[in-house]
Structure formats: structure tokens, C-alpha cells
Amino acid sequence: MEEKKLGKFDAFMLIICGIMFADTIASNSSTGVTSMSWWVILGALYMIPSGFIIGELSGAYPGEGGIYDWILNGLGPRWAARTSWLFFCCGLFIPVSSFIMCSDILFTLFAPSAGMTIRVIVAIIFIWVFAFVSTRPMSEAQGLTNAAGLVKLALFVGVFTMGIVYLAKGGVIANDMSAAALAPQPSDTLMYLPVILYCCTGMELASASAESFDNPAKVLPKVIVGSAVLAVVLNIIACWGMLTIIPLDSIDLDLGLLDVFKIATGSDVVYTIVGLLFVFGVFVQCVTWQFGGNRGTCESAKSGELPAILGREHNGQPIGAILICCILGTVLLILYAIFADSASDLFFSLLSCGVIGSLLPYVFMLIAYQRLKKNGGFDHYDGFKAPAGVAFSWICQILQVVTLFLCFYIPGAGWNDAVVTNTLGALIMIVSGEIAIRWAAKHPAPELAEEKAE
């Protein structure tokens, strides 16, 4: 029986679920009121232009694998494999950081006195429930991603609405929102910019499963561009809502979003409901990233560029990559937990490493896009074209390189607080990728070895 194809609404919800990072609303807002200015700047110069570029790539190259397929066509299989490995590593850091947050929220709601050890154990349980859900066919996960997409939209709009409710009840704006305060400051605020730029990524996730959509070359460009514009607007209004209610130095990186609803409504019931919805939305967000991120890893492994075990599939999903990711993620969580003082510290430390792993592939993607443009790689395509695509690709590239630099050193403030873990994480991701590629070359899957012999 032929698998049911997904439509435009499904594609939109999948992207919204992947790019609307409800778990980073608090960390974005921790930049201060300048976060709204940064979202305007980065939205205009990075997120919307990269949405145009990804829309064009999705239309011209709607094959299975998404960003892997684009880099394969633009830079060749070896660079596509390196990119796939970085996304695979991102799949270690991002879900683990998100699940320690989800665990922390559940214990805050129902057992606030619980210690760090039991919180880490619950986060590990999240990882393995996540592994099971991620191995289901995309068609079966459609309802889950659609529901999570709607929940995320409701959370972002809800934070904004709570700001209005708070003011209507006579509340005083918690932070200075004057024109002077909105001006971006090249000091402490730069520490959080990598997280903001990270929140501008993920628009290619639906493209990684293009075969599941009806007429992807037509549907995906429109949905991706529309999602990019909407995401910028929603992040700005969510930052406004949070900074209207909570003083900057009181924003909790884990629980800040819940605090907004508690302060504005004064209701413990609302606080609990929002917390559960938040956990659901973040969980499915991670599943969405697994759908997209490990698809390229699987394709690289099937072509012999990465170890064969990563290319195993079940129900149309890259089960080999997903299970290895969850095993390593469990180990990573335990190791990081040993050195973290709190769940909040653990979340931000893991997220910071994940930002590096998620941004580096986009550096390669833009190089591939530029090369395809130069070499006539879009001559066969008469669909959606990114306005000033090449020019904006250079602007996006510069912003990515600067942001990666900020993960290590912040002008005016010195070394990033996470410079040690970021450096170690980056080295591990890059070196392990080269080892995996060389291992695959020396130990090809039997069927690939037979093809080469013939």
C-alpha cells in the first residue's frame, strides 16, 4: 500500500516544530531588550535570506537527504559526509540539552526537592522514548508534529499575550525598553548571539524528507519562506512578552517561559498546563530534528562515506544513526552531568556545543549554493529563485563565521564562559568525523565492496 503523501499544512507544521525553539525563548531574552533588535537585524540579514536560499535549493534539489543532497551536488560526497557527521553530532548535544530541561521542568512541577541524579535519570528515559518515536515512519508522526507545531505557535503567542495581560492588570514593565536600551551593545549581549542565530536554523528539515510530501519542488519553497518570516515575528513578540514581565537578572534559562504565565495569571494550574505543553513541544521538536538531521547521515553511510551501521533503515527511518546517537547521547549526558553544578548550567553548556555543530553545516551549505550558482547547477530549474541569492549568501556566511567566533571569544568581554567545553566539543566533532570517514573507506559495507570490485 502506497504511503500517504503529506501536504502543505504538514510541511508548515514540521518546519514550525523544528525552528520555533520554545526552549530558547528565555536564553534569547537573557540578551536583554536588545534581543528584539538583534532579531530584527538577524531576521533581515540572515533568517529570511537563508529561508529564500533554502527555498530555492529545496525546489531545485528536492531529493531525499535535504542539506546532504545539496552539498553532495555542490561540493561532492566527502564534504557531504562531513556535514552529515556534524548534524549527527548536533543530534547528540541538542536533544540531550533539551531533555535535561524537560526533566528539570517536570520535577519543578511535581517534585521540586528532587536531586540532580534523578533528574539526569529521567532525562535518559526521555532519550530512549525519543529513540522509539524517532524510528516510526514520517506518515505516522504527522499528527504528532502537527500538534506540536500548534502548541509551539500557542506558546510564542501566549508569552506575548501574557505581556499584554500583565500590563492590563496594572503591572509595571520590568525592564527599560527605551530607544537607548534597544540599541545593540557589543559587550555581554554578544555571548547570547550564537543561540539567537541557532534559532534561525532548521528550515531545511522538511526537505530532508522531501519524498514524503506531495509535489515537494512546489510546496517546500513557499512553506519555508513563509515559516522564516513568521518565526522572526514570533520570536520578537515573545521576547517582548518575557522582558515586559520578568526583570533581566531574574530570567531562569530553564523555567523562564513558565514564570511568564505564572506571574501574569497568578495561577498554579496554568503554570502546570503550560509546563506540560512546553515539555511536549520540545520533545517533538527533537524528534523533528532527528527526522531531518540523521537522514543525511544515513545517506552518507549508504554511499560508503560513513560507517555502514549508520546507514541501516527501518520504517523508512535511519534507525542505525538514531540508535547510535541515543547511545552516545546517554553517555554524553552522564559525563556532562558529573561536571555541571545545576540542570540550568548543564542545559546551556550542552546547547552551546550543539550550536557549533549545527552552524558549521550551514557554512558548507552556502559554499555549495554559491558553487552551484556559479557552475550552472540551477539552469534546469525554473521555479522559486532567491532574490539576490548569491549576495545574501555572502552576508549569511559572514554572520555565521562571526557567530562561530563568538562561541569562543567575545570582543569587549574576553573569552566565552563556555570556551573550554566549546573548544573540546568542536575538536571532538571535527576529529571524530575524519576518523569515521576514514574508517568507512577502509571498512566498506559488503555490497559496496562488491560494487567497487566489479
PDB file of C-alpha atoms in Angstrom, residues 116-287:
ATOM      1  CA  MET A 116      20.396  16.214  40.229  1.00  0.00           C
ATOM      2  CA  THR A 117      20.884  12.438  39.886  1.00  0.00           C
ATOM      3  CA  ILE A 118      17.196  11.569  39.495  1.00  0.00           C
ATOM      4  CA  ARG A 119      16.761  14.481  37.069  1.00  0.00           C
ATOM      5  CA  VAL A 120      19.521  13.076  34.887  1.00  0.00           C
ATOM      6  CA  ILE A 121      17.941   9.584  35.043  1.00  0.00           C
ATOM      7  CA  VAL A 122      14.612  10.980  33.801  1.00  0.00           C
ATOM      8  CA  ALA A 123      16.452  12.833  31.013  1.00  0.00           C
ATOM      9  CA  ILE A 124      17.959   9.486  29.957  1.00  0.00           C
ATOM     10  CA  ILE A 125      14.453   7.959  29.895  1.00  0.00           C
ATOM     11  CA  PHE A 126      13.421  10.842  27.625  1.00  0.00           C
ATOM     12  CA  ILE A 127      16.285   9.930  25.272  1.00  0.00           C
ATOM     13  CA  TRP A 128      15.041   6.373  24.832  1.00  0.00           C
ATOM     14  CA  VAL A 129      11.367   7.259  24.444  1.00  0.00           C
ATOM     15  CA  PHE A 130      12.623   9.735  21.854  1.00  0.00           C
ATOM     16  CA  ALA A 131      14.555   6.902  20.134  1.00  0.00           C
ATOM     17  CA  PHE A 132      11.373   4.822  19.805  1.00  0.00           C
ATOM     18  CA  VAL A 133       9.257   7.694  18.430  1.00  0.00           C
ATOM     19  CA  SER A 134      12.009   8.775  16.011  1.00  0.00           C
ATOM     20  CA  THR A 135      12.078   5.353  14.357  1.00  0.00           C
ATOM     21  CA  ARG A 136       8.412   5.487  13.360  1.00  0.00           C
ATOM     22  CA  PRO A 137       7.511   6.325   9.719  1.00  0.00           C
ATOM     23  CA  MET A 138       7.078  10.008   8.912  1.00  0.00           C
ATOM     24  CA  SER A 139       3.415   9.414   7.979  1.00  0.00           C
ATOM     25  CA  GLU A 140       2.723   8.035  11.490  1.00  0.00           C
ATOM     26  CA  ALA A 141       4.428  11.025  13.113  1.00  0.00           C
ATOM     27  CA  GLN A 142       2.360  13.509  11.088  1.00  0.00           C
ATOM     28  CA  GLY A 143      -0.258  14.009  13.809  1.00  0.00           C
ATOM     29  CA  LEU A 144       2.448  14.391  16.458  1.00  0.00           C
ATOM     30  CA  THR A 145       4.360  17.094  14.556  1.00  0.00           C
ATOM     31  CA  ASN A 146       1.152  18.904  13.620  1.00  0.00           C
ATOM     32  CA  ALA A 147       0.024  19.005  17.256  1.00  0.00           C
ATOM     33  CA  ALA A 148       3.458  20.120  18.462  1.00  0.00           C
ATOM     34  CA  GLY A 149       3.598  22.830  15.803  1.00  0.00           C
ATOM     35  CA  LEU A 150       0.279  24.234  17.015  1.00  0.00           C
ATOM     36  CA  VAL A 151       1.448  24.039  20.647  1.00  0.00           C
ATOM     37  CA  LYS A 152       4.592  25.980  19.805  1.00  0.00           C
ATOM     38  CA  LEU A 153       2.663  28.676  17.979  1.00  0.00           C
ATOM     39  CA  ALA A 154       0.388  28.924  21.013  1.00  0.00           C
ATOM     40  CA  LEU A 155       3.353  29.236  23.399  1.00  0.00           C
ATOM     41  CA  PHE A 156       5.014  32.046  21.452  1.00  0.00           C
ATOM     42  CA  VAL A 157       1.763  33.953  21.011  1.00  0.00           C
ATOM     43  CA  GLY A 158       0.884  33.132  24.623  1.00  0.00           C
ATOM     44  CA  VAL A 159       4.051  34.769  26.010  1.00  0.00           C
ATOM     45  CA  PHE A 160       3.200  37.924  24.045  1.00  0.00           C
ATOM     46  CA  THR A 161      -0.418  37.774  25.244  1.00  0.00           C
ATOM     47  CA  MET A 162       0.731  37.383  28.851  1.00  0.00           C
ATOM     48  CA  GLY A 163       2.694  40.617  28.480  1.00  0.00           C
ATOM     49  CA  ILE A 164      -0.498  42.407  27.467  1.00  0.00           C
ATOM     50  CA  VAL A 165      -2.473  40.768  30.307  1.00  0.00           C
ATOM     51  CA  TYR A 166       0.216  41.767  32.806  1.00  0.00           C
ATOM     52  CA  LEU A 167       0.091  45.423  31.724  1.00  0.00           C
ATOM     53  CA  ALA A 168      -3.712  45.422  31.628  1.00  0.00           C
ATOM     54  CA  LYS A 169      -3.740  44.281  35.273  1.00  0.00           C
ATOM     55  CA  GLY A 170      -1.593  47.254  36.243  1.00  0.00           C
ATOM     56  CA  GLY A 171       1.825  45.629  36.074  1.00  0.00           C
ATOM     57  CA  VAL A 172       4.905  47.782  35.527  1.00  0.00           C
ATOM     58  CA  ILE A 173       7.252  46.967  32.646  1.00  0.00           C
ATOM     59  CA  ALA A 174      10.107  45.024  34.241  1.00  0.00           C
ATOM     60  CA  ASN A 175      12.912  46.300  32.010  1.00  0.00           C
ATOM     61  CA  ASP A 176      13.869  49.573  30.373  1.00  0.00           C
ATOM     62  CA  MET A 177      12.575  49.473  26.787  1.00  0.00           C
ATOM     63  CA  SER A 178      13.659  52.941  25.717  1.00  0.00           C
ATOM     64  CA  ALA A 179      15.307  53.524  22.349  1.00  0.00           C
ATOM     65  CA  ALA A 180      18.699  53.702  24.060  1.00  0.00           C
ATOM     66  CA  ALA A 181      18.162  50.329  25.752  1.00  0.00           C
ATOM     67  CA  LEU A 182      17.119  48.724  22.454  1.00  0.00           C
ATOM     68  CA  ALA A 183      20.412  49.664  20.772  1.00  0.00           C
ATOM     69  CA  PRO A 184      22.599  46.520  20.426  1.00  0.00           C
ATOM     70  CA  GLN A 185      25.628  46.614  22.729  1.00  0.00           C
ATOM     71  CA  PRO A 186      28.862  44.818  21.695  1.00  0.00           C
ATOM     72  CA  SER A 187      29.524  43.502  25.191  1.00  0.00           C
ATOM     73  CA  ASP A 188      27.742  40.884  27.293  1.00  0.00           C
ATOM     74  CA  THR A 189      24.878  40.625  24.818  1.00  0.00           C
ATOM     75  CA  LEU A 190      27.212  39.084  22.242  1.00  0.00           C
ATOM     76  CA  MET A 191      27.521  35.980  24.434  1.00  0.00           C
ATOM     77  CA  TYR A 192      23.936  35.003  23.578  1.00  0.00           C
ATOM     78  CA  LEU A 193      24.029  35.830  19.861  1.00  0.00           C
ATOM     79  CA  PRO A 194      25.113  32.300  18.867  1.00  0.00           C
ATOM     80  CA  VAL A 195      21.914  30.999  20.472  1.00  0.00           C
ATOM     81  CA  ILE A 196      19.806  33.553  18.576  1.00  0.00           C
ATOM     82  CA  LEU A 197      21.444  32.633  15.258  1.00  0.00           C
ATOM     83  CA  TYR A 198      20.996  28.966  16.091  1.00  0.00           C
ATOM     84  CA  CYS A 199      17.271  29.701  16.413  1.00  0.00           C
ATOM     85  CA  CYS A 200      17.377  30.878  12.805  1.00  0.00           C
ATOM     86  CA  THR A 201      18.333  27.397  11.586  1.00  0.00           C
ATOM     87  CA  GLY A 202      16.313  24.285  10.830  1.00  0.00           C
ATOM     88  CA  MET A 203      14.324  25.437   7.808  1.00  0.00           C
ATOM     89  CA  GLU A 204      15.799  22.618   5.727  1.00  0.00           C
ATOM     90  CA  LEU A 205      14.362  19.878   7.976  1.00  0.00           C
ATOM     91  CA  ALA A 206      11.279  19.218   5.850  1.00  0.00           C
ATOM     92  CA  SER A 207      13.490  18.983   2.750  1.00  0.00           C
ATOM     93  CA  ALA A 208      15.330  16.020   4.274  1.00  0.00           C
ATOM     94  CA  SER A 209      12.083  14.022   3.938  1.00  0.00           C
ATOM     95  CA  ALA A 210      11.001  15.535   0.623  1.00  0.00           C
ATOM     96  CA  GLU A 211       9.878  12.118  -0.655  1.00  0.00           C
ATOM     97  CA  SER A 212       7.085  12.156   1.954  1.00  0.00           C
ATOM     98  CA  PHE A 213       5.497  15.313   0.514  1.00  0.00           C
ATOM     99  CA  ASP A 214       3.198  15.789  -2.438  1.00  0.00           C
ATOM    100  CA  ASN A 215       4.997  17.865  -5.116  1.00  0.00           C
ATOM    101  CA  PRO A 216       7.898  18.990  -2.845  1.00  0.00           C
ATOM    102  CA  ALA A 217       9.505  21.192  -5.507  1.00  0.00           C
ATOM    103  CA  LYS A 218       6.413  23.405  -5.442  1.00  0.00           C
ATOM    104  CA  VAL A 219       5.314  23.106  -1.816  1.00  0.00           C
ATOM    105  CA  LEU A 220       8.585  23.419   0.114  1.00  0.00           C
ATOM    106  CA  PRO A 221       9.882  26.804  -1.179  1.00  0.00           C
ATOM    107  CA  LYS A 222       6.633  28.601  -0.283  1.00  0.00           C
ATOM    108  CA  VAL A 223       6.340  26.969   3.126  1.00  0.00           C
ATOM    109  CA  ILE A 224       9.993  27.571   4.039  1.00  0.00           C
ATOM    110  CA  VAL A 225       9.952  31.275   3.161  1.00  0.00           C
ATOM    111  CA  GLY A 226       6.642  31.807   4.970  1.00  0.00           C
ATOM    112  CA  SER A 227       7.930  29.995   8.055  1.00  0.00           C
ATOM    113  CA  ALA A 228      11.082  32.139   8.140  1.00  0.00           C
ATOM    114  CA  VAL A 229       9.118  35.405   8.164  1.00  0.00           C
ATOM    115  CA  LEU A 230       6.673  34.127  10.786  1.00  0.00           C
ATOM    116  CA  ALA A 231       9.485  32.850  13.033  1.00  0.00           C
ATOM    117  CA  VAL A 232      11.171  36.268  13.133  1.00  0.00           C
ATOM    118  CA  VAL A 233       7.923  37.983  14.120  1.00  0.00           C
ATOM    119  CA  LEU A 234       7.025  35.420  16.782  1.00  0.00           C
ATOM    120  CA  ASN A 235      10.486  35.499  18.387  1.00  0.00           C
ATOM    121  CA  ILE A 236      10.375  39.295  18.633  1.00  0.00           C
ATOM    122  CA  ILE A 237       6.960  39.399  20.292  1.00  0.00           C
ATOM    123  CA  ALA A 238       7.855  36.510  22.641  1.00  0.00           C
ATOM    124  CA  CYS A 239      10.989  38.369  23.797  1.00  0.00           C
ATOM    125  CA  TRP A 240       8.852  41.466  24.364  1.00  0.00           C
ATOM    126  CA  GLY A 241       6.372  39.496  26.471  1.00  0.00           C
ATOM    127  CA  MET A 242       9.026  37.936  28.668  1.00  0.00           C
ATOM    128  CA  LEU A 243      11.005  41.164  29.169  1.00  0.00           C
ATOM    129  CA  THR A 244       7.811  43.060  29.971  1.00  0.00           C
ATOM    130  CA  ILE A 245       7.076  40.706  32.867  1.00  0.00           C
ATOM    131  CA  ILE A 246      10.418  39.435  34.223  1.00  0.00           C
ATOM    132  CA  PRO A 247      13.447  41.574  35.223  1.00  0.00           C
ATOM    133  CA  LEU A 248      16.503  40.635  33.186  1.00  0.00           C
ATOM    134  CA  ASP A 249      18.519  39.365  36.144  1.00  0.00           C
ATOM    135  CA  SER A 250      15.610  37.134  37.256  1.00  0.00           C
ATOM    136  CA  ILE A 251      15.132  35.193  33.994  1.00  0.00           C
ATOM    137  CA  ASP A 252      15.643  31.470  34.580  1.00  0.00           C
ATOM    138  CA  LEU A 253      17.081  29.767  31.461  1.00  0.00           C
ATOM    139  CA  ASP A 254      15.027  26.625  32.152  1.00  0.00           C
ATOM    140  CA  LEU A 255      11.811  27.931  33.665  1.00  0.00           C
ATOM    141  CA  GLY A 256      11.563  31.488  32.351  1.00  0.00           C
ATOM    142  CA  LEU A 257       8.723  30.740  29.953  1.00  0.00           C
ATOM    143  CA  LEU A 258       6.628  29.129  32.694  1.00  0.00           C
ATOM    144  CA  ASP A 259       7.329  32.045  35.034  1.00  0.00           C
ATOM    145  CA  VAL A 260       5.782  34.424  32.486  1.00  0.00           C
ATOM    146  CA  PHE A 261       2.430  32.639  32.665  1.00  0.00           C
ATOM    147  CA  LYS A 262       2.581  32.259  36.459  1.00  0.00           C
ATOM    148  CA  ILE A 263       3.282  35.960  37.090  1.00  0.00           C
ATOM    149  CA  ALA A 264       0.699  37.202  34.574  1.00  0.00           C
ATOM    150  CA  THR A 265      -2.150  34.902  35.656  1.00  0.00           C
ATOM    151  CA  GLY A 266      -1.222  34.061  39.236  1.00  0.00           C
ATOM    152  CA  SER A 267      -2.491  30.540  38.578  1.00  0.00           C
ATOM    153  CA  ASP A 268      -0.624  27.381  39.559  1.00  0.00           C
ATOM    154  CA  VAL A 269      -2.911  25.382  37.257  1.00  0.00           C
ATOM    155  CA  VAL A 270      -1.932  27.492  34.233  1.00  0.00           C
ATOM    156  CA  TYR A 271       1.717  27.167  35.277  1.00  0.00           C
ATOM    157  CA  THR A 272       1.426  23.372  35.283  1.00  0.00           C
ATOM    158  CA  ILE A 273      -0.502  23.146  31.994  1.00  0.00           C
ATOM    159  CA  VAL A 274       1.990  25.397  30.213  1.00  0.00           C
ATOM    160  CA  GLY A 275       4.854  23.349  31.639  1.00  0.00           C
ATOM    161  CA  LEU A 276       3.414  20.098  30.263  1.00  0.00           C
ATOM    162  CA  LEU A 277       2.693  21.662  26.863  1.00  0.00           C
ATOM    163  CA  PHE A 278       6.215  23.041  26.815  1.00  0.00           C
ATOM    164  CA  VAL A 279       7.737  19.611  27.506  1.00  0.00           C
ATOM    165  CA  PHE A 280       5.591  18.065  24.750  1.00  0.00           C
ATOM    166  CA  GLY A 281       6.582  20.738  22.230  1.00  0.00           C
ATOM    167  CA  VAL A 282      10.304  20.465  22.994  1.00  0.00           C
ATOM    168  CA  PHE A 283      10.191  16.655  22.848  1.00  0.00           C
ATOM    169  CA  VAL A 284       8.605  16.618  19.390  1.00  0.00           C
ATOM    170  CA  GLN A 285      10.999  19.384  18.290  1.00  0.00           C
ATOM    171  CA  CYS A 286      13.870  16.979  18.984  1.00  0.00           C
ATOM    172  CA  VAL A 287      12.098  14.204  17.066  1.00  0.00           C
TER     173      VAL A 287
END
